[in-house]
mmCIF file of C-alpha atoms in Angstrom:
data_model
loop_
_atom_site.group_PDB
_atom_site.id
_atom_site.type_symbol
_atom_site.label_atom_id
_atom_site.label_comp_id
_atom_site.label_asym_id
_atom_site.label_seq_id
_atom_site.Cartn_x
_atom_site.Cartn_y
_atom_site.Cartn_z
ATOM 1 C CA MET A 12 66.530 121.271 117.057
ATOM 2 C CA LYS A 13 69.746 119.434 118.180
ATOM 3 C CA VAL A 14 71.168 116.388 116.262
ATOM 4 C CA LYS A 15 70.584 112.952 117.352
ATOM 5 C CA PRO A 16 73.787 111.004 117.348
ATOM 6 C CA ILE A 17 73.266 107.124 116.675
ATOM 7 C CA ILE A 18 76.392 105.160 117.525
ATOM 8 C CA LEU A 19 76.561 101.827 115.661
ATOM 9 C CA CYS A 20 78.386 99.588 118.358
ATOM 10 C CA GLY A 21 77.687 95.980 116.935
ATOM 11 C CA GLY A 22 80.589 95.035 114.915
ATOM 12 C CA ALA A 23 82.841 92.095 115.903
ATOM 13 C CA GLY A 24 86.027 93.493 114.449
ATOM 14 C CA THR A 25 87.913 90.137 114.367
ATOM 15 C CA ARG A 26 90.685 91.500 112.041
ATOM 16 C CA LEU A 27 92.676 92.888 115.044
ATOM 17 C CA PHE A 28 92.715 89.397 116.862
ATOM 18 C CA PRO A 29 94.071 88.554 119.492
ATOM 19 C CA SER A 30 93.257 92.029 120.924
ATOM 20 C CA SER A 31 89.814 92.010 119.171
ATOM 21 C CA TYR A 32 87.493 89.151 119.096
ATOM 22 C CA LYS A 33 83.740 88.331 118.592
ATOM 23 C CA ILE A 34 82.987 88.839 122.309
ATOM 24 C CA HIS A 35 85.605 91.811 122.751
ATOM 25 C CA PRO A 36 85.461 93.823 119.390
ATOM 26 C CA LYS A 37 87.859 96.447 118.454
ATOM 27 C CA GLN A 38 85.730 99.465 119.780
ATOM 28 C CA PHE A 39 86.616 98.240 123.193
ATOM 29 C CA ILE A 40 90.353 97.421 122.828
ATOM 30 C CA ASP A 41 92.467 99.450 125.274
ATOM 31 C CA PHE A 42 95.000 101.551 123.384
ATOM 32 C CA GLY A 43 96.934 102.745 126.510
ATOM 33 C CA GLY A 44 94.198 104.437 128.504
ATOM 34 C CA TRP A 45 91.648 105.105 125.788
ATOM 35 C CA ASN A 46 89.534 102.969 123.432
ATOM 36 C CA LEU A 47 87.552 103.955 120.197
ATOM 37 C CA PHE A 48 84.019 103.775 121.922
ATOM 38 C CA GLN A 49 85.079 106.381 124.366
ATOM 39 C CA LYS A 50 86.359 108.585 121.821
ATOM 40 C CA THR A 51 83.112 108.176 119.816
ATOM 41 C CA LEU A 52 81.341 109.248 123.051
ATOM 42 C CA GLU A 53 83.648 112.319 123.436
ATOM 43 C CA ARG A 54 82.995 113.424 119.948
ATOM 44 C CA ILE A 55 79.325 114.005 120.742
ATOM 45 C CA LYS A 56 79.948 116.042 123.961
ATOM 46 C CA SER A 57 79.262 119.262 121.819
ATOM 47 C CA PRO A 58 76.001 121.032 122.608
ATOM 48 C CA ILE A 59 74.808 120.661 118.935
ATOM 49 C CA TYR A 60 73.966 116.922 120.048
ATOM 50 C CA ASP A 61 71.221 115.428 121.903
ATOM 51 C CA HIS A 62 71.811 112.358 124.106
ATOM 52 C CA PRO A 63 72.920 109.290 121.976
ATOM 53 C CA VAL A 64 71.075 106.265 121.036
ATOM 54 C CA ILE A 65 73.302 103.240 120.849
ATOM 55 C CA SER A 66 72.914 100.462 118.569
ATOM 56 C CA SER A 67 74.523 97.095 119.576
ATOM 57 C CA ASN A 68 74.071 93.280 120.160
ATOM 58 C CA GLU A 69 72.636 91.658 123.085
ATOM 59 C CA LYS A 70 76.045 90.303 123.881
ATOM 60 C CA TYR A 71 77.855 93.630 124.438
ATOM 61 C CA GLU A 72 75.006 95.040 126.985
ATOM 62 C CA LYS A 73 77.082 94.671 130.074
ATOM 63 C CA ILE A 74 80.391 96.072 128.688
ATOM 64 C CA ILE A 75 78.605 99.040 127.018
ATOM 65 C CA LYS A 76 76.984 99.780 130.275
ATOM 66 C CA SER A 77 80.175 99.500 132.197
ATOM 67 C CA PHE A 78 81.793 102.110 129.790
ATOM 68 C CA LEU A 79 78.808 104.473 129.768
ATOM 69 C CA LYS A 80 78.898 104.524 133.862
ATOM 70 C CA LYS A 81 82.612 105.054 133.626
ATOM 71 C CA TYR A 82 82.590 107.896 131.229
ATOM 72 C CA LYS A 83 79.478 109.365 133.287
ATOM 73 C CA ILE A 84 77.021 109.292 130.327
ATOM 74 C CA LYS A 85 73.758 109.216 132.265
ATOM 75 C CA LYS A 86 71.308 109.873 129.606
ATOM 76 C CA TYR A 87 71.082 107.377 126.731
ATOM 77 C CA ASP A 88 69.171 104.941 124.786
ATOM 78 C CA LEU A 89 70.356 101.359 124.131
ATOM 79 C CA VAL A 90 68.907 99.444 121.289
ATOM 80 C CA LEU A 91 69.898 95.679 121.456
ATOM 81 C CA GLU A 92 69.780 93.235 118.525
ATOM 82 C CA PRO A 93 69.232 89.560 119.057
ATOM 83 C CA TYR A 94 71.278 88.717 115.885
ATOM 84 C CA LYS A 95 73.829 90.288 113.955
ATOM 85 C CA LYS A 96 72.171 91.406 110.786
ATOM 86 C CA ASN A 97 74.604 94.145 109.429
ATOM 87 C CA THR A 98 74.026 97.861 109.394
ATOM 88 C CA ALA A 99 70.641 98.280 107.507
ATOM 89 C CA PRO A 100 68.431 96.789 110.137
ATOM 90 C CA ALA A 101 70.410 98.229 113.085
ATOM 91 C CA VAL A 102 70.093 101.552 111.432
ATOM 92 C CA LEU A 103 66.403 101.485 111.100
ATOM 93 C CA SER A 104 65.649 99.615 114.046
ATOM 94 C CA SER A 105 67.376 102.180 116.331
ATOM 95 C CA ALA A 106 65.940 105.160 114.646
ATOM 96 C CA LEU A 107 62.516 103.832 115.057
ATOM 97 C CA LEU A 108 62.681 102.437 118.568
ATOM 98 C CA ALA A 109 64.053 105.712 120.315
ATOM 99 C CA ASN A 110 61.549 108.374 120.833
ATOM 100 C CA ILE A 111 62.690 110.576 117.965
ATOM 101 C CA PRO A 112 60.677 113.155 116.268
ATOM 102 C CA ASN A 113 60.147 112.609 112.423
ATOM 103 C CA ASN A 114 61.920 115.930 111.482
ATOM 104 C CA GLN A 115 64.956 115.419 113.735
ATOM 105 C CA ALA A 116 68.365 115.168 112.089
ATOM 106 C CA LEU A 117 70.208 111.801 112.638
ATOM 107 C CA ILE A 118 73.946 111.133 112.361
ATOM 108 C CA PHE A 119 75.031 107.462 112.507
ATOM 109 C CA LEU A 120 78.623 107.120 113.943
ATOM 110 C CA PRO A 121 80.539 103.763 113.872
ATOM 111 C CA ALA A 122 82.058 103.219 117.261
ATOM 112 C CA ASP A 123 85.424 101.825 115.883
ATOM 113 C CA GLN A 124 86.940 105.041 114.263
ATOM 114 C CA LEU A 125 89.200 107.805 115.326
ATOM 115 C CA ILE A 126 89.012 111.360 114.474
ATOM 116 C CA ASP A 127 91.540 113.510 115.521
ATOM 117 C CA ASN A 128 89.943 117.085 114.880
ATOM 118 C CA VAL A 129 86.697 116.913 116.822
ATOM 119 C CA LYS A 130 86.012 120.549 116.456
ATOM 120 C CA ALA A 131 86.531 120.298 112.674
ATOM 121 C CA PHE A 132 83.968 117.304 112.642
ATOM 122 C CA ASN A 133 81.352 118.845 114.601
ATOM 123 C CA LYS A 134 81.521 122.156 112.536
ATOM 124 C CA ALA A 135 80.990 120.124 109.386
ATOM 125 C CA VAL A 136 77.919 118.296 110.863
ATOM 126 C CA LYS A 137 76.538 121.789 111.995
ATOM 127 C CA GLN A 138 77.141 123.339 108.671
ATOM 128 C CA ASN A 139 75.464 120.689 106.717
ATOM 129 C CA GLN A 140 72.437 120.138 108.463
ATOM 130 C CA LYS A 141 70.652 122.502 106.043
ATOM 131 C CA LYS A 142 71.532 120.166 103.255
ATOM 132 C CA LEU A 143 69.008 117.439 104.746
ATOM 133 C CA ALA A 144 66.051 118.839 102.940
ATOM 134 C CA ASP A 145 64.123 116.870 100.371
ATOM 135 C CA ASP A 146 65.125 113.581 101.754
ATOM 136 C CA ASN A 147 68.856 114.198 101.105
ATOM 137 C CA ILE A 148 71.353 111.883 102.689
ATOM 138 C CA CYS A 149 74.607 113.401 103.489
ATOM 139 C CA ILE A 150 77.749 111.038 103.478
ATOM 140 C CA PHE A 151 81.109 112.262 104.893
ATOM 141 C CA GLY A 152 84.226 111.317 103.042
ATOM 142 C CA ILE A 153 87.802 111.367 103.888
ATOM 143 C CA LYS A 154 90.831 112.430 101.148
ATOM 144 C CA PRO A 155 92.665 109.239 100.739
ATOM 145 C CA THR A 156 96.189 109.158 102.062
ATOM 146 C CA GLU A 157 97.155 105.788 99.886
ATOM 147 C CA PRO A 158 95.294 103.484 97.330
ATOM 148 C CA SER A 159 93.868 101.313 100.057
ATOM 149 C CA CYS A 160 91.890 98.030 99.137
ATOM 150 C CA GLN A 161 90.417 98.212 102.710
ATOM 151 C CA PHE A 162 87.826 100.960 102.132
ATOM 152 C CA GLY A 163 84.864 101.778 99.842
ATOM 153 C CA TYR A 164 85.199 104.790 97.511
ATOM 154 C CA PHE A 165 82.856 107.489 96.223
ATOM 155 C CA LEU A 166 82.996 110.163 93.604
ATOM 156 C CA ILE A 167 81.113 113.209 93.438
ATOM 157 C CA ASN A 168 79.759 115.964 91.016
ATOM 158 C CA LYS A 169 82.205 118.998 92.031
ATOM 159 C CA HIS A 170 79.345 121.541 90.980
ATOM 160 C CA ASN A 171 76.517 120.109 93.314
ATOM 161 C CA ASN A 172 78.228 117.638 95.546
ATOM 162 C CA ILE A 173 75.905 114.846 94.446
ATOM 163 C CA VAL A 174 77.452 111.454 94.745
ATOM 164 C CA THR A 175 77.591 110.136 91.078
ATOM 165 C CA SER A 176 79.223 106.607 92.086
ATOM 166 C CA PHE A 177 80.299 103.991 94.702
ATOM 167 C CA VAL A 178 83.138 101.741 94.495
ATOM 168 C CA GLU A 179 83.336 98.992 97.055
ATOM 169 C CA LYS A 180 86.936 98.052 98.325
ATOM 170 C CA PRO A 181 88.786 98.070 94.703
ATOM 171 C CA SER A 182 91.793 96.574 93.778
ATOM 172 C CA GLU A 183 94.963 98.742 94.171
ATOM 173 C CA VAL A 184 95.231 99.517 90.501
ATOM 174 C CA ILE A 185 91.723 100.759 90.500
ATOM 175 C CA ALA A 186 91.980 102.626 93.638
ATOM 176 C CA LYS A 187 94.901 104.707 92.125
ATOM 177 C CA LYS A 188 92.789 105.480 89.182
ATOM 178 C CA ILE A 189 89.755 106.968 90.920
ATOM 179 C CA ILE A 190 91.906 108.724 93.464
ATOM 180 C CA LYS A 191 93.323 110.585 90.504
ATOM 181 C CA LYS A 192 89.647 111.524 89.927
ATOM 182 C CA ASN A 193 89.236 113.146 93.272
ATOM 183 C CA ALA A 194 87.557 109.920 94.962
ATOM 184 C CA TYR A 195 86.857 109.966 98.729
ATOM 185 C CA TRP A 196 87.187 107.135 101.201
ATOM 186 C CA ASN A 197 83.462 106.391 102.389
ATOM 187 C CA SER A 198 83.739 107.109 106.386
ATOM 188 C CA GLY A 199 80.627 104.996 107.088
ATOM 189 C CA ILE A 200 79.273 108.318 108.689
ATOM 190 C CA PHE A 201 76.032 109.344 107.317
ATOM 191 C CA TYR A 202 73.495 112.159 108.323
ATOM 192 C CA LEU A 203 69.791 112.507 107.269
ATOM 193 C CA ARG A 204 66.408 113.288 108.928
ATOM 194 C CA LYS A 205 64.336 110.360 110.445
ATOM 195 C CA ASP A 206 61.293 111.106 108.201
ATOM 196 C CA SER A 207 63.862 110.934 105.208
ATOM 197 C CA LEU A 208 65.325 107.500 106.479
ATOM 198 C CA ILE A 209 61.725 105.950 106.537
ATOM 199 C CA TYR A 210 61.083 107.340 103.029
ATOM 200 C CA HIS A 211 64.342 105.581 101.728
ATOM 201 C CA TYR A 212 63.463 102.132 103.483
ATOM 202 C CA LYS A 213 59.887 102.427 102.138
ATOM 203 C CA LYS A 214 61.104 103.102 98.546
ATOM 204 C CA ASN A 215 64.041 100.649 98.609
ATOM 205 C CA GLN A 216 63.508 98.119 101.148
ATOM 206 C CA PRO A 217 59.853 97.632 101.974
ATOM 207 C CA SER A 218 59.991 94.131 103.517
ATOM 208 C CA LEU A 219 63.126 94.981 105.654
ATOM 209 C CA LEU A 220 61.002 98.068 106.994
ATOM 210 C CA LYS A 221 58.061 95.772 107.705
ATOM 211 C CA ASN A 222 59.993 93.317 109.657
ATOM 212 C CA CYS A 223 62.081 95.832 111.694
ATOM 213 C CA LEU A 224 58.540 97.728 112.432
ATOM 214 C CA ARG A 225 57.439 94.437 113.811
ATOM 215 C CA ALA A 226 60.666 93.930 115.822
ATOM 216 C CA VAL A 227 60.307 97.483 117.413
ATOM 217 C CA GLU A 228 56.756 97.229 118.100
ATOM 218 C CA LYS A 229 57.149 93.914 120.050
ATOM 219 C CA SER A 230 60.292 94.875 121.719
ATOM 220 C CA GLN A 231 61.032 94.751 125.496
ATOM 221 C CA SER A 232 62.262 97.925 127.319
ATOM 222 C CA LYS A 233 63.301 98.600 130.702
ATOM 223 C CA LYS A 234 65.250 101.565 131.866
ATOM 224 C CA SER A 235 66.218 103.128 128.354
ATOM 225 C CA VAL A 236 67.355 99.636 127.180
ATOM 226 C CA TYR A 237 65.384 98.096 124.331
ATOM 227 C CA LYS A 238 65.742 94.591 123.287
ATOM 228 C CA LEU A 239 64.242 93.834 119.824
ATOM 229 C CA HIS A 240 61.723 91.060 119.405
ATOM 230 C CA LYS A 241 63.578 87.943 118.382
ATOM 231 C CA PRO A 242 61.022 86.209 115.963
ATOM 232 C CA SER A 243 60.516 89.352 114.048
ATOM 233 C CA TYR A 244 64.079 90.467 113.747
ATOM 234 C CA ALA A 245 65.182 87.038 112.609
ATOM 235 C CA LYS A 246 63.065 87.794 109.519
ATOM 236 C CA ALA A 247 64.924 91.027 108.586
ATOM 237 C CA LYS A 248 67.208 90.832 105.821
ATOM 238 C CA GLU A 249 70.870 90.710 106.463
ATOM 239 C CA ILE A 250 72.378 93.616 104.393
ATOM 240 C CA SER A 251 74.532 96.670 104.788
ATOM 241 C CA PHE A 252 73.184 100.099 104.838
ATOM 242 C CA ASP A 253 75.428 100.718 101.898
ATOM 243 C CA TYR A 254 74.029 98.284 99.685
ATOM 244 C CA ALA A 255 70.171 98.525 100.950
ATOM 245 C CA ILE A 256 70.091 102.115 100.673
ATOM 246 C CA LEU A 257 72.978 104.254 99.549
ATOM 247 C CA GLU A 258 73.567 102.608 96.188
ATOM 248 C CA LYS A 259 70.057 102.788 95.355
ATOM 249 C CA SER A 260 69.219 106.467 96.089
ATOM 250 C CA LYS A 261 69.877 109.287 93.752
ATOM 251 C CA LYS A 262 69.671 111.687 96.830
ATOM 252 C CA ILE A 263 73.103 111.329 98.270
ATOM 253 C CA LEU A 264 75.346 114.404 99.080
ATOM 254 C CA GLY A 265 79.181 113.851 99.557
ATOM 255 C CA VAL A 266 80.923 116.181 101.987
ATOM 256 C CA GLY A 267 84.607 116.013 102.500
ATOM 257 C CA LEU A 268 86.042 115.912 105.996
ATOM 258 C CA SER A 269 89.557 117.780 106.830
ATOM 259 C CA VAL A 270 90.455 115.350 109.643
ATOM 260 C CA VAL A 271 92.999 112.562 110.310
ATOM 261 C CA TRP A 272 90.539 109.764 110.297
ATOM 262 C CA SER A 273 91.122 106.012 110.762
ATOM 263 C CA ASP A 274 88.885 102.982 111.288
ATOM 264 C CA LEU A 275 91.888 101.089 112.790
ATOM 265 C CA GLY A 276 90.722 97.997 110.716
ATOM 266 C CA SER A 277 94.236 96.296 110.637
ATOM 267 C CA TRP A 278 97.374 96.248 112.695
ATOM 268 C CA ARG A 279 99.127 98.172 109.545
ATOM 269 C CA ALA A 280 96.465 100.970 110.071
ATOM 270 C CA ILE A 281 97.041 101.038 113.878
ATOM 271 C CA THR A 282 101.002 101.246 113.208
ATOM 272 C CA HIS A 283 100.430 103.923 110.683
ATOM 273 C CA LEU A 284 98.143 106.252 112.771
ATOM 274 C CA PHE A 285 100.250 105.800 116.019
ATOM 275 C CA LYS A 286 103.255 107.186 113.977
ATOM 276 C CA ARG A 287 101.329 110.076 112.606
ATOM 277 C CA ILE A 288 100.103 111.264 115.945
ATOM 278 C CA LYS A 289 103.431 110.235 117.775
ATOM 279 C CA ASN A 290 101.799 107.999 120.163
ATOM 280 C CA LYS A 291 103.406 106.954 123.192
ATOM 281 C CA TYR A 292 103.963 103.508 122.060
ATOM 282 C CA TYR A 293 106.712 104.619 119.815
ATOM 283 C CA SER A 294 108.657 106.177 123.128
ATOM 284 C CA LYS A 295 112.259 105.001 123.539
ATOM 285 C CA LYS A 296 111.247 102.666 126.533
ATOM 286 C CA ASN A 297 109.047 100.729 124.060
ATOM 287 C CA THR A 298 111.764 100.476 121.274
ATOM 288 C CA PHE A 299 114.108 97.518 121.467
ATOM 289 C CA ILE A 300 117.271 97.567 118.996
ATOM 290 C CA LYS A 301 118.319 94.419 117.610
ATOM 291 C CA PRO A 302 121.107 93.507 115.323
ATOM 292 C CA TRP A 303 118.695 92.553 112.494
ATOM 293 C CA GLY A 304 116.547 95.859 112.964
ATOM 294 C CA LYS A 305 114.189 96.701 116.014
ATOM 295 C CA TYR A 306 110.735 96.127 117.456
ATOM 296 C CA PHE A 307 108.370 98.143 119.454
ATOM 297 C CA ASN A 308 105.945 96.813 122.014
ATOM 298 C CA LEU A 309 102.543 98.179 121.009
ATOM 299 C CA HIS A 310 99.935 96.569 123.385
ATOM 300 C CA ARG A 311 99.962 93.853 126.128
ATOM 301 C CA GLY A 312 96.932 92.027 127.405
ATOM 302 C CA LYS A 313 96.198 89.035 129.226
ATOM 303 C CA CYS A 314 97.960 86.105 127.595
ATOM 304 C CA PHE A 315 98.857 88.223 124.563
ATOM 305 C CA LEU A 316 101.523 90.780 123.386
ATOM 306 C CA ILE A 317 101.485 92.728 120.142
ATOM 307 C CA LYS A 318 104.808 94.099 118.398
ATOM 308 C CA GLU A 319 105.839 95.706 115.375
ATOM 309 C CA LEU A 320 109.040 94.239 113.932
ATOM 310 C CA VAL A 321 111.268 96.007 111.550
ATOM 311 C CA VAL A 322 113.614 93.690 109.781
ATOM 312 C CA ASN A 323 116.577 95.841 108.130
ATOM 313 C CA LYS A 324 117.783 95.098 104.409
ATOM 314 C CA ASN A 325 119.921 91.831 103.929
ATOM 315 C CA SER A 326 118.984 90.943 107.608
ATOM 316 C CA SER A 327 117.187 87.914 109.404
ATOM 317 C CA ILE A 328 115.995 87.056 112.783
ATOM 318 C CA SER A 329 117.596 83.495 114.036
ATOM 319 C CA LEU A 330 116.308 80.495 113.201
ATOM 320 C CA GLN A 331 114.251 79.801 116.488
ATOM 321 C CA LYS A 332 111.278 78.324 118.396
ATOM 322 C CA HIS A 333 109.510 79.200 121.536
ATOM 323 C CA ARG A 334 108.352 76.892 124.205
ATOM 324 C CA HIS A 335 105.466 79.034 125.625
ATOM 325 C CA ARG A 336 103.796 80.939 122.721
ATOM 326 C CA ALA A 337 102.236 80.903 119.134
ATOM 327 C CA GLU A 338 102.848 83.802 116.948
ATOM 328 C CA HIS A 339 100.530 85.509 114.238
ATOM 329 C CA TRP A 340 102.382 87.521 111.773
ATOM 330 C CA THR A 341 100.979 90.165 109.424
ATOM 331 C CA ILE A 342 103.155 91.611 106.928
ATOM 332 C CA THR A 343 102.791 95.591 106.558
ATOM 333 C CA GLN A 344 105.757 96.335 104.186
ATOM 334 C CA GLY A 345 108.415 94.450 102.287
ATOM 335 C CA LYS A 346 108.891 90.990 100.644
ATOM 336 C CA PRO A 347 110.038 88.554 103.398
ATOM 337 C CA LYS A 348 111.003 84.919 103.140
ATOM 338 C CA VAL A 349 109.464 82.958 106.091
ATOM 339 C CA THR A 350 110.517 79.749 107.138
ATOM 340 C CA ILE A 351 108.205 77.375 109.346
ATOM 341 C CA ASP A 352 109.636 73.855 109.839
ATOM 342 C CA ALA A 353 110.088 72.458 106.337
ATOM 343 C CA ARG A 354 108.177 75.223 104.749
ATOM 344 C CA LYS A 355 109.286 78.233 102.901
ATOM 345 C CA LEU A 356 106.696 81.058 102.547
ATOM 346 C CA TYR A 357 106.825 84.370 100.491
ATOM 347 C CA PRO A 358 103.642 86.234 102.126
ATOM 348 C CA LYS A 359 102.666 89.551 100.606
ATOM 349 C CA THR A 360 101.738 92.926 102.184
ATOM 350 C CA ASN A 361 98.483 92.464 104.351
ATOM 351 C CA GLU A 362 98.868 88.575 104.479
ATOM 352 C CA THR A 363 98.987 86.751 107.635
ATOM 353 C CA VAL A 364 101.203 83.803 108.668
ATOM 354 C CA PHE A 365 100.579 81.668 111.546
ATOM 355 C CA ILE A 366 103.425 80.254 113.641
ATOM 356 C CA PRO A 367 102.402 77.233 115.944
ATOM 357 C CA LEU A 368 104.030 76.785 119.517
ATOM 358 C CA GLY A 369 107.250 74.959 119.044
ATOM 359 C CA ALA A 370 107.554 75.439 115.254
ATOM 360 C CA VAL A 371 110.959 76.430 114.114
ATOM 361 C CA HIS A 372 110.807 79.543 112.241
ATOM 362 C CA ARG A 373 112.805 82.428 110.728
ATOM 363 C CA VAL A 374 112.095 85.700 108.724
ATOM 364 C CA GLU A 375 114.553 86.825 106.189
ATOM 365 C CA ASN A 376 114.847 90.138 104.271
ATOM 366 C CA LYS A 377 116.845 89.752 101.129
ATOM 367 C CA PHE A 378 115.725 93.278 99.622
ATOM 368 C CA ASN A 379 116.687 96.889 100.365
ATOM 369 C CA GLN A 380 113.311 97.809 101.393
ATOM 370 C CA PRO A 381 112.887 96.996 105.411
ATOM 371 C CA VAL A 382 110.465 94.426 106.170
ATOM 372 C CA LYS A 383 107.533 95.391 108.610
ATOM 373 C CA ILE A 384 105.571 92.940 110.720
ATOM 374 C CA ILE A 385 102.860 93.060 113.353
ATOM 375 C CA GLU A 386 103.542 90.229 115.494
ATOM 376 C CA ALA A 387 100.741 88.898 117.856
ATOM 377 C CA GLN A 388 102.068 86.473 120.616
ATOM 378 C CA VAL A 389 99.732 84.298 122.308
ATOM 379 C CA GLY A 390 100.633 82.130 125.302
ATOM 380 C CA LYS A 391 100.620 82.064 129.190
ATOM 381 C CA ILE A 392 104.192 82.946 129.377
ATOM 382 C CA LEU A 393 105.416 85.839 127.129
ATOM 383 C CA LYS A 394 109.101 86.620 127.680
ATOM 384 C CA GLU A 395 111.868 87.645 125.559
ATOM 385 C CA SER A 396 113.922 85.081 127.073
ATOM 386 C CA ASP A 397 111.650 82.255 125.610
ATOM 387 C CA ILE A 398 113.925 81.829 122.360
ATOM 388 C CA ILE A 399 115.692 78.548 121.588
ATOM 389 C CA ARG A 400 118.109 79.472 118.611
ATOM 390 C CA TYR A 401 119.380 77.000 116.034
ATOM 391 C CA VAL A 402 120.951 79.251 113.525
ATOM 392 C CA ASP A 403 122.046 82.849 114.098
ATOM 393 C CA GLN A 404 124.181 85.134 112.108
ATOM 394 C CA TYR A 405 124.854 87.465 115.040
ATOM 395 C CA ASN A 406 126.488 84.629 117.309
ATOM 396 C CA ARG A 407 124.006 84.696 119.945
ATOM 397 C CA ILE A 408 123.562 80.867 120.277
ATOM 398 C CA LYS A 409 124.823 79.853 123.673
#
């Protein structure tokens, strides 16, 4: 029997503002001719998969249908939530609503991830299907490339692959310690049979199972599009699948994936991944050398522009302001000093600074390590010439 892919496509993805926001989440962002939802659909073209079930929110119905039409996906089931309730209700409802046999294997795939080696991924899915007996849940892990605080981790017993513990988004210090113990990043991809899924909810979340069953039984359907019953779904507990099921079960098997993986959950992650895969955004035509360092144009949309700034050691941009744009700076490396009007700020890595339209501002790097910043410009006019300089160590004031 083929594996039934269930694509979880309901997240808001607002961490990538302004490219991503609640009505246009990150799985739909155009990264130069492709998006993450498209890549997820491409991953399940293998003959090992049945047609997909897509679990999402009602407000994304039109955009999902447009992409399915664009990518020529003719057979699918679309399950739509009236409210955002996190992953546990979405997972259960999508499995119950679609016409899926009880013994069919289900693989749940977040729609906002990128995996570079699709063949290796699908090989792992096929090889591990036999492990789904006895109500086991198989979760896929990624070998960490850094002690990230953005992901959950899990540890396994190396003799039988049983997951011994989960650690949810630890501090960098704890992440370093558990990585030494061969911990994996939790990819959010999990794999089990439909009857096993129902067993785990019945055992650990009986009230959630009851409310989701009612929402499914009273749902409205039209041409493979299912809309869950609002009053029933409103009673469903808002909780993640990890907390509701994974952390309560003793039947979790961990499988390591040998792939380059990212959930592209921050501009830092996007920058890192683009460099690893030598993305075209880092071509010469998108690289601009400045006396203080350089910048890359990463992505342009309507009324916004995303750049990466690299400020060299002992350098600074000019003290300046803009007439037509505001800026959001996310620090990805280094120890910058930021001036905004009369304020002096010292943001750390992964912190964001907002520069209002018309604010006089500057970033300085007084250390040996380059400062790296993801800059999101927002405004109707986005031109490099929109700079009024007040102080400049490179004599560019006209």
